[in-house]
Structures are given as C-alpha cells and as structure tokens.
CSV table of C-alpha atoms in Angstrom, one decimal:
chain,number,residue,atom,x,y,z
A,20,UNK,CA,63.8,97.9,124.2
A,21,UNK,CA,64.6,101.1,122.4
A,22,UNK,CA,60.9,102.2,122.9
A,23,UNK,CA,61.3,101.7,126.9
A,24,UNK,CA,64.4,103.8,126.6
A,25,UNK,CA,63.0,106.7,124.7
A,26,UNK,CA,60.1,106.9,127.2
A,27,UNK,CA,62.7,106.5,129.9
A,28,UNK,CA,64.6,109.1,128.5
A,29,UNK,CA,61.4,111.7,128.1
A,30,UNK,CA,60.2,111.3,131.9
A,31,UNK,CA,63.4,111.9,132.9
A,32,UNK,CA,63.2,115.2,130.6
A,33,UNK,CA,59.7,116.1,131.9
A,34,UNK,CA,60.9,115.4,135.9
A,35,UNK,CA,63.9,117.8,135.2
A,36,UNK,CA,61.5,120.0,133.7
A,37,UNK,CA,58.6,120.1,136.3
A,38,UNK,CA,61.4,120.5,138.5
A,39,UNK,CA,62.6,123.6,136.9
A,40,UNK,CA,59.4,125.3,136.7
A,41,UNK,CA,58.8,124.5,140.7
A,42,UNK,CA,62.1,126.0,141.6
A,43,UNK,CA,61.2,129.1,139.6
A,44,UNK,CA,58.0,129.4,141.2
A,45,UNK,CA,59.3,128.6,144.7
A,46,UNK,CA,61.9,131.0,144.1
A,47,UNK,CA,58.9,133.6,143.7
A,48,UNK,CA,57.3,132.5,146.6
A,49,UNK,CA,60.6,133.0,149.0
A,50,UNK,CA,60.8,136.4,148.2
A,51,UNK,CA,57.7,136.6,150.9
A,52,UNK,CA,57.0,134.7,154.3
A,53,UNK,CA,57.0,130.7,154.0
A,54,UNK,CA,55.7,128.5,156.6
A,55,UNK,CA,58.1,127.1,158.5
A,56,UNK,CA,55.9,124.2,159.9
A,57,UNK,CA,52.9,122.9,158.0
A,58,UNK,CA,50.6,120.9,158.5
A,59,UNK,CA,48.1,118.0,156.9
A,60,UNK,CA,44.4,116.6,157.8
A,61,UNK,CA,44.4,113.8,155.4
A,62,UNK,CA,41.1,114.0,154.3
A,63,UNK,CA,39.5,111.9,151.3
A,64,UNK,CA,41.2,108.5,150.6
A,65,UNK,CA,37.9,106.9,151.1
A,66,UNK,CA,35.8,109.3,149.2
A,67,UNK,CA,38.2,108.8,146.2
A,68,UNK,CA,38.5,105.5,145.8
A,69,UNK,CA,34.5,105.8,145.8
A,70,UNK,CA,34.6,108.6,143.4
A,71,UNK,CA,37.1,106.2,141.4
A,72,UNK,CA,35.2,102.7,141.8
A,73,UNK,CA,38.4,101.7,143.8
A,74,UNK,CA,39.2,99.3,146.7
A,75,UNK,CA,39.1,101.5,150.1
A,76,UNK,CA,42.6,100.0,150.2
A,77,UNK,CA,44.0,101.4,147.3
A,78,UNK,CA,42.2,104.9,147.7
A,79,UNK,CA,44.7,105.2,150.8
A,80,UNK,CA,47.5,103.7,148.3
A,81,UNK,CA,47.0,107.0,146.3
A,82,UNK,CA,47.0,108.9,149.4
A,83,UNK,CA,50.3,107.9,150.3
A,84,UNK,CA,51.8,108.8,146.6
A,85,UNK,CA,50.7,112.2,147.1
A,86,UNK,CA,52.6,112.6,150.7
A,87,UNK,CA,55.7,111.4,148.8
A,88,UNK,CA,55.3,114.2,146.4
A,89,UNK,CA,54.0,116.8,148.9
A,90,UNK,CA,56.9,116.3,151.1
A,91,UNK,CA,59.0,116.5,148.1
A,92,UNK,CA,57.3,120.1,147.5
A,93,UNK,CA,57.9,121.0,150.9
A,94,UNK,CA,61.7,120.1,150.8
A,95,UNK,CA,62.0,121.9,148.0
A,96,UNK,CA,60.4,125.0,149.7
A,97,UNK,CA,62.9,125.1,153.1
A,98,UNK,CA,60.1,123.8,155.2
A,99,UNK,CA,61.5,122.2,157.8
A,100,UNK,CA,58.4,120.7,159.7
A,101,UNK,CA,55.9,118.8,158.0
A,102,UNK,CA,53.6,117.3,160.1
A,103,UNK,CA,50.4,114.8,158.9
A,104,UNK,CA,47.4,113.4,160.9
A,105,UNK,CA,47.5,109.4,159.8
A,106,UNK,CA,45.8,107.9,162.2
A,107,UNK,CA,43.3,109.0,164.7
A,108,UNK,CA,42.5,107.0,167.9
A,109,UNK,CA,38.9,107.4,166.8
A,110,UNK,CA,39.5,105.3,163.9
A,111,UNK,CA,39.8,102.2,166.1
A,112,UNK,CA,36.0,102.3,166.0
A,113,UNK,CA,35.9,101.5,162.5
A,114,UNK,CA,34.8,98.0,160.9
A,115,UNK,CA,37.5,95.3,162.6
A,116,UNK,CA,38.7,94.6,158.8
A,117,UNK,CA,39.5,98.1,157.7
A,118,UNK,CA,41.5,98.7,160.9
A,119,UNK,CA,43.6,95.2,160.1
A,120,UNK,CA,44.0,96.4,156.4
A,121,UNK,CA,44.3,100.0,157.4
A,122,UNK,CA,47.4,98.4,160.2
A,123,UNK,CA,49.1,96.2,157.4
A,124,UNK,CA,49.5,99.2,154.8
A,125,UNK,CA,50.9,101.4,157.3
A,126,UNK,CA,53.6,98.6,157.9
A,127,UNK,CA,54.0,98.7,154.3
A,128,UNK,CA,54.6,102.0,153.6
A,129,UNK,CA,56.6,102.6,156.3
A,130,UNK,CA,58.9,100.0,155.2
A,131,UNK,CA,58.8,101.6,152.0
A,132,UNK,CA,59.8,105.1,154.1
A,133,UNK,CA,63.3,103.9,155.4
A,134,UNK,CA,63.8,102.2,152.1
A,135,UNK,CA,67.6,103.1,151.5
A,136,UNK,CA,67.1,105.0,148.0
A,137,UNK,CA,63.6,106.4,149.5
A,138,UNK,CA,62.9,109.8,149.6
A,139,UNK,CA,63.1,110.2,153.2
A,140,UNK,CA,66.8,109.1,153.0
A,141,UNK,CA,67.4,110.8,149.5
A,142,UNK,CA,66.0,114.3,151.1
A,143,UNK,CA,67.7,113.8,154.7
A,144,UNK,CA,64.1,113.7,156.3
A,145,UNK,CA,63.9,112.5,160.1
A,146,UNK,CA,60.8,110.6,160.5
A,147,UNK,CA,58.8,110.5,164.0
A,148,UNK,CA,55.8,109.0,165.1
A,149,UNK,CA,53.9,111.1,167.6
A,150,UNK,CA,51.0,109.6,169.5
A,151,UNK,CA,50.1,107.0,171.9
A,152,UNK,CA,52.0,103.8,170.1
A,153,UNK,CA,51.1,101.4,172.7
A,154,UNK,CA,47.6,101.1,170.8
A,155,UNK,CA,49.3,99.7,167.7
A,156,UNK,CA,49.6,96.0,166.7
A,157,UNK,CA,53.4,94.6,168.0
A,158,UNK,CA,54.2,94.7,164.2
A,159,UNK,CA,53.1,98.1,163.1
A,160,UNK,CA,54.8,99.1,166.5
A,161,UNK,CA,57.9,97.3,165.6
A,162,UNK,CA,57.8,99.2,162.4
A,163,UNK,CA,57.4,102.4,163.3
A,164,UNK,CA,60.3,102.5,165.9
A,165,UNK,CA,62.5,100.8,163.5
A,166,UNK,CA,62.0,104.1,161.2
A,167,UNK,CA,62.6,106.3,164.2
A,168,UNK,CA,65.6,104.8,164.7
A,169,UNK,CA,66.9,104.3,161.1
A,170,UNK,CA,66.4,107.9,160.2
A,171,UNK,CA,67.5,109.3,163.2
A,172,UNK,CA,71.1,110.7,161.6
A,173,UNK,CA,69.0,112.5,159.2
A,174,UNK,CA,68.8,116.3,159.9
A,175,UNK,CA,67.8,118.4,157.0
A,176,UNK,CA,63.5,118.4,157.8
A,177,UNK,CA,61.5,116.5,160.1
A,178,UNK,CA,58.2,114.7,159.0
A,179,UNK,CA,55.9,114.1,162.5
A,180,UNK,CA,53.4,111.3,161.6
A,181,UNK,CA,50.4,111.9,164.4
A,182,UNK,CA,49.4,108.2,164.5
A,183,UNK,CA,46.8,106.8,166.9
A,184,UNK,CA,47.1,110.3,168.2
A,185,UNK,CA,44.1,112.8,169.1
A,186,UNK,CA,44.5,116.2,171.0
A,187,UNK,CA,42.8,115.2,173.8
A,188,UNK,CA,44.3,112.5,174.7
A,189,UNK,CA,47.5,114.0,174.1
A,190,UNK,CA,46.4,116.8,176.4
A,191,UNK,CA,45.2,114.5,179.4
A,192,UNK,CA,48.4,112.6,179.1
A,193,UNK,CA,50.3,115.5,179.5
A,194,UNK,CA,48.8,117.3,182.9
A,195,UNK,CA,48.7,113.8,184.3
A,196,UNK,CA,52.2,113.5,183.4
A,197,UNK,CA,52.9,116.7,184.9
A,198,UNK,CA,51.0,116.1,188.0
A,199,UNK,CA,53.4,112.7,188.2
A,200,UNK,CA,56.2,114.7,187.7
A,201,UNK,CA,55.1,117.3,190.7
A,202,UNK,CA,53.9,115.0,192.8
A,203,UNK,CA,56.0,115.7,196.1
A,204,UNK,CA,55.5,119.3,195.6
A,205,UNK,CA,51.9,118.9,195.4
A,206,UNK,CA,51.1,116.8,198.2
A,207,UNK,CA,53.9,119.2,200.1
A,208,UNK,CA,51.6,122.0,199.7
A,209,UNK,CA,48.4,119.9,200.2
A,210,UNK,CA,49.7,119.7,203.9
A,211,UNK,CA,51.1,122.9,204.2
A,212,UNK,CA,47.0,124.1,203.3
A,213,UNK,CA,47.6,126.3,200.7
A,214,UNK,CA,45.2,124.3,198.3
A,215,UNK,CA,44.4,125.0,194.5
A,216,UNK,CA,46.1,128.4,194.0
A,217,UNK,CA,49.4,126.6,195.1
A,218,UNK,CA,48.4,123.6,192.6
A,219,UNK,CA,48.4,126.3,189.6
A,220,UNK,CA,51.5,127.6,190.8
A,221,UNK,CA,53.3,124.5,190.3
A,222,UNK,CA,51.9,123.2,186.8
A,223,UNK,CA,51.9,125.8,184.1
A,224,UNK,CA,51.6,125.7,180.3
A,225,UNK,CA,55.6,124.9,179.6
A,226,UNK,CA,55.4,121.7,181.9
A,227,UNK,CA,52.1,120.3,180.1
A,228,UNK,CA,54.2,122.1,177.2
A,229,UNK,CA,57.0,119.4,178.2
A,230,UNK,CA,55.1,116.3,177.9
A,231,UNK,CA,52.9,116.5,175.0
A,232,UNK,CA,53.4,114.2,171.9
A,233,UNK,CA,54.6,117.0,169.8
A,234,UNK,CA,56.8,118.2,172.5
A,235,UNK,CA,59.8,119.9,170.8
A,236,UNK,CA,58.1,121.1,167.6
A,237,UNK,CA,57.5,124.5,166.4
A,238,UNK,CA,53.7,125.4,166.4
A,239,UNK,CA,52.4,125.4,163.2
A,240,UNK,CA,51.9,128.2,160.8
A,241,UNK,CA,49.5,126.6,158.7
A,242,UNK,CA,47.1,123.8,159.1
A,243,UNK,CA,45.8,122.0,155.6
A,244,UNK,CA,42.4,119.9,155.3
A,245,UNK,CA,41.5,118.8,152.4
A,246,UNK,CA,37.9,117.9,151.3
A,247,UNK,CA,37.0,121.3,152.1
A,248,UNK,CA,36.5,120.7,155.5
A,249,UNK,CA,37.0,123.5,158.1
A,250,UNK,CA,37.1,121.4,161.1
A,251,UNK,CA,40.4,120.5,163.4
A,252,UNK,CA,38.5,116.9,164.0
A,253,UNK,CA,40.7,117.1,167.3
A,254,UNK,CA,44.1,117.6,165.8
A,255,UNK,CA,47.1,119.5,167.3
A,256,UNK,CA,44.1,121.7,169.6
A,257,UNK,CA,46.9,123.2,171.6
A,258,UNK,CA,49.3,124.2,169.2
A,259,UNK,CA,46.9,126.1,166.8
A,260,UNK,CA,45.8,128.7,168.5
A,261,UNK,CA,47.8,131.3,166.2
A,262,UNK,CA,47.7,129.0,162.7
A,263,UNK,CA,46.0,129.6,159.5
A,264,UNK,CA,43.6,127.2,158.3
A,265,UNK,CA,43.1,126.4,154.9
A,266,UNK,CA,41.1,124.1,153.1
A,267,UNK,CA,40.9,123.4,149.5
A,268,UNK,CA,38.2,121.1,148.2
A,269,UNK,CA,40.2,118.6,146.3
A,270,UNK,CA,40.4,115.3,148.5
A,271,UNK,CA,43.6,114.0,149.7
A,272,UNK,CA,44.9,111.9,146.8
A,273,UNK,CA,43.9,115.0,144.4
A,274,UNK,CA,46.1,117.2,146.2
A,275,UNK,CA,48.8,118.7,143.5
A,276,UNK,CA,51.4,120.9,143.4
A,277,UNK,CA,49.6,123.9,143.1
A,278,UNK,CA,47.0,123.6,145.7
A,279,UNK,CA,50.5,124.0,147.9
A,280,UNK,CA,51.2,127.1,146.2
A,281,UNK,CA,47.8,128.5,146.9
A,282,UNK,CA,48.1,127.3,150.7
A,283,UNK,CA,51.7,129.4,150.6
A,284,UNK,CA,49.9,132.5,149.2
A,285,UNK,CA,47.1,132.2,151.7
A,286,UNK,CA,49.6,132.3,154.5
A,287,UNK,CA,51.3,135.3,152.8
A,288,UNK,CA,47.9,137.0,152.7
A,289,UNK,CA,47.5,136.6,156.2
A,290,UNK,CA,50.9,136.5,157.6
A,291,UNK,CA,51.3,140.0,159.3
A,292,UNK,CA,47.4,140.0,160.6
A,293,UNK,CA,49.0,136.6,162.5
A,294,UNK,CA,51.6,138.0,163.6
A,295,UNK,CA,49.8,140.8,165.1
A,296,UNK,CA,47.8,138.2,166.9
A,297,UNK,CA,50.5,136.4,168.6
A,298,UNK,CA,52.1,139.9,170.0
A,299,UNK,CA,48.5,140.5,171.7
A,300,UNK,CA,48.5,137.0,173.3
C-alpha cells in the first residue's frame, strides 16, 4: 500500500512538473501569434496498431488518449476552437465489422467525454458534432446528441468533432439548402425572365456560408495531418482557403506535446505571409 502511494505521490509530482514546463514554454509561445482555431486529420491509428502488433481496435483506443491530451495542450494555449476529422462518410465503405467496432467505440468514448470529472467538463469544453448524423446507428446518434446537450453550459473552448462529415457533401447540402431557402424568389424571377444572373444574385457565399455544418466557426488558421500526409482527403475544403498546413510524420497516436509546439512555430513562421494573403482576397 505504501508502494502505491509513493508512486501515487511521484506522478502527481511529475504531472505538476510537465505542467510547469508547458506553461513556461506556452508562455514563450504567446508572446507571438497563436492560432485561434486548429485543426486535426487523424491520420495513423491503423498504421500503429500495425506498427505495434495491436488490435485495429485498440490502435484507435491510443488515438483517442492522445486527443485527450492534445486538447488539454490546446486549453492550455487559449485556443478556443479545436476541431478533428473522426469520421469520414467514406469510411462507410470499409469492411461491415470495422464500421460496427469503429460505431461502438465512438459510443464509448463519447460516454467517456461527458463523464462528470472528464476533461471536457473539468476544462469547460463545449462539444459539437458537425456532419450529416442521420447516417449514424440510433445509438451512436443517441450518444452524440446527448453530449451536445450535456455540455452545452460549457463556454470556455469548443471542440467540433466532423463525424460522418466530408466537404462535399457538406457543400451540396448547403446550396441545396440555400436554394430551399430562396425558393419563391427564385421561381419569382424565373417568371419575370431574368434567368441565371438573377439566380447568382440571390444565393451568395454568406447564405451557403449559413447552412454549412461548420456554420458559426471561425476558419481555421491551421490545419494538422499527421502521417505526413499533405492531402485535405476532403476536409473543411471551403474554409481553408487561407490556412497553414502542416504535417508532421509521427502517426496520430505518436502525436506529443512537442509536435504542437512545432505546428505553433510553423504558424508563426508564416503568420504575416497569411495574413497578407487574406487582405488580397
């Protein structure tokens, strides 16, 4: 018992101490530009538990230990957007079986998520699910709105979770919606003649802006894909036209704290050549 309580006692010592050296570090960092929104391509849960001899299952397990610490890291930063790509609506074309297992530790964890004592809760996160949630099983759905809902007085950051979500269809959702939304106008001016230059009149970028699934959210200023990937693989299309992307070779579970400070430094590298860019548009 006393040999629990000494080890106890020293990983308390070493958490107070990591934590220390990260707000030192962080405080470094601030005196420069810090995203406000960033953003995650999840990339390398399977490849690890391959790399590791482990269960695809528990690969993704790992995965989801080192979002608990990266929002942590974030938090501790002053970001207040963190947004990750879970779940792409391509990935219902994988094997039947990993899409059930893939479905039942998503419920899992996101029980885990509104937990009382869970980090969300502890840190004051607001957790929403962005995508098109009528593809999800009755209990992942169930799941997912009950997290909305339970974190919903929580205001200091806001983690979007892009779950069977893909740009695309995100964008063709939103101009339909829009179209719905205009609809008397449109077939007003259909019968008045004045054809398609009336048509682009009526639907610009702030109503398709309107009904997207991040709707409401800050572009971001950085995006993040692991693995070393340099592809978007249709993720958050419209809203990173003026982002950074970087993209460190470590897979997803490998991802530490310092990969976030190189990510930070990266943005600060670049920050004002950004910037310059947006003006211009």
């Amino acid at each position: 018992m006393d040999m629990v309580r000494e080890n106890h006692k020293k990983a308390g010592l070493f958490d107070n101490f990591s934590s220390l050296i990260r707000k030192c570090i962080f405080s470094v960092l601030s005196i420069g530009p810090v995203p406000s929104h960033i953003a995650f391509i999840m990339d390398g849960n399977r490849r690890y538990a391959k790399k590791k001899n482990l269960l695809e299952k528990d690969g993704y397990r790992a995965g989801f230990s080192v979002l608990i610490n990266v929002l942590r890291y974030c938090y501790e930063l002053g970001m207040k957007q963190i947004t990750v790509y879970a779940f792409s609506i391509d990935n219902f074309k994988r094997r039947p079986e990993e899409v059930q297992s893939l479905m039942e530790l998503m419920q899992e964890k996101i029980d885990e998520l509104i937990a009382e004592e869970s980090i969300v809760n502890r840190l004051g996160i607001r957790i929403y699910f962005r995508g098109n949630l009528k593809l999800l099983s009755e209990p992942v759905r169930s799941s997912v709105e009950m997290a909305m809902a339970k974190t919903a007085g929580n205001s200091k950051a806001v983690l979007s979770v892009c779950v069977a979500y893909t740009s695309t269809d995100e964008i063709a959702r939103a101009v339909q919606e829009s179209c719905e939304e205009k609809q008397d106008e449109i077939r007003e001016q259909d019968a008045s003649n004045t054809g398609n230059y009336a048509l682009e009149q009526l639907i610009g970028v702030a109503d398709i802006d309107r009904h997207m699934y991040m709707a409401g959210v800050p572009d971001p200023d950085v995006i993040i894909r692991t693995s070393g990937g340099t592809r978007l693989s249709n993720f958050l299309l419209w809203q990173s036209a003026h982002c950074l992307l970087y993209s460190p070779r470590a897979l997803w579970p490998e991802i530490s704290f310092w990969h976030l400070v190189l990510a930070i430094i990266y943005f600060q590298r670049n920050y004002f050549y950004v910037k310059e860019k947006k003006k211009q548009a």
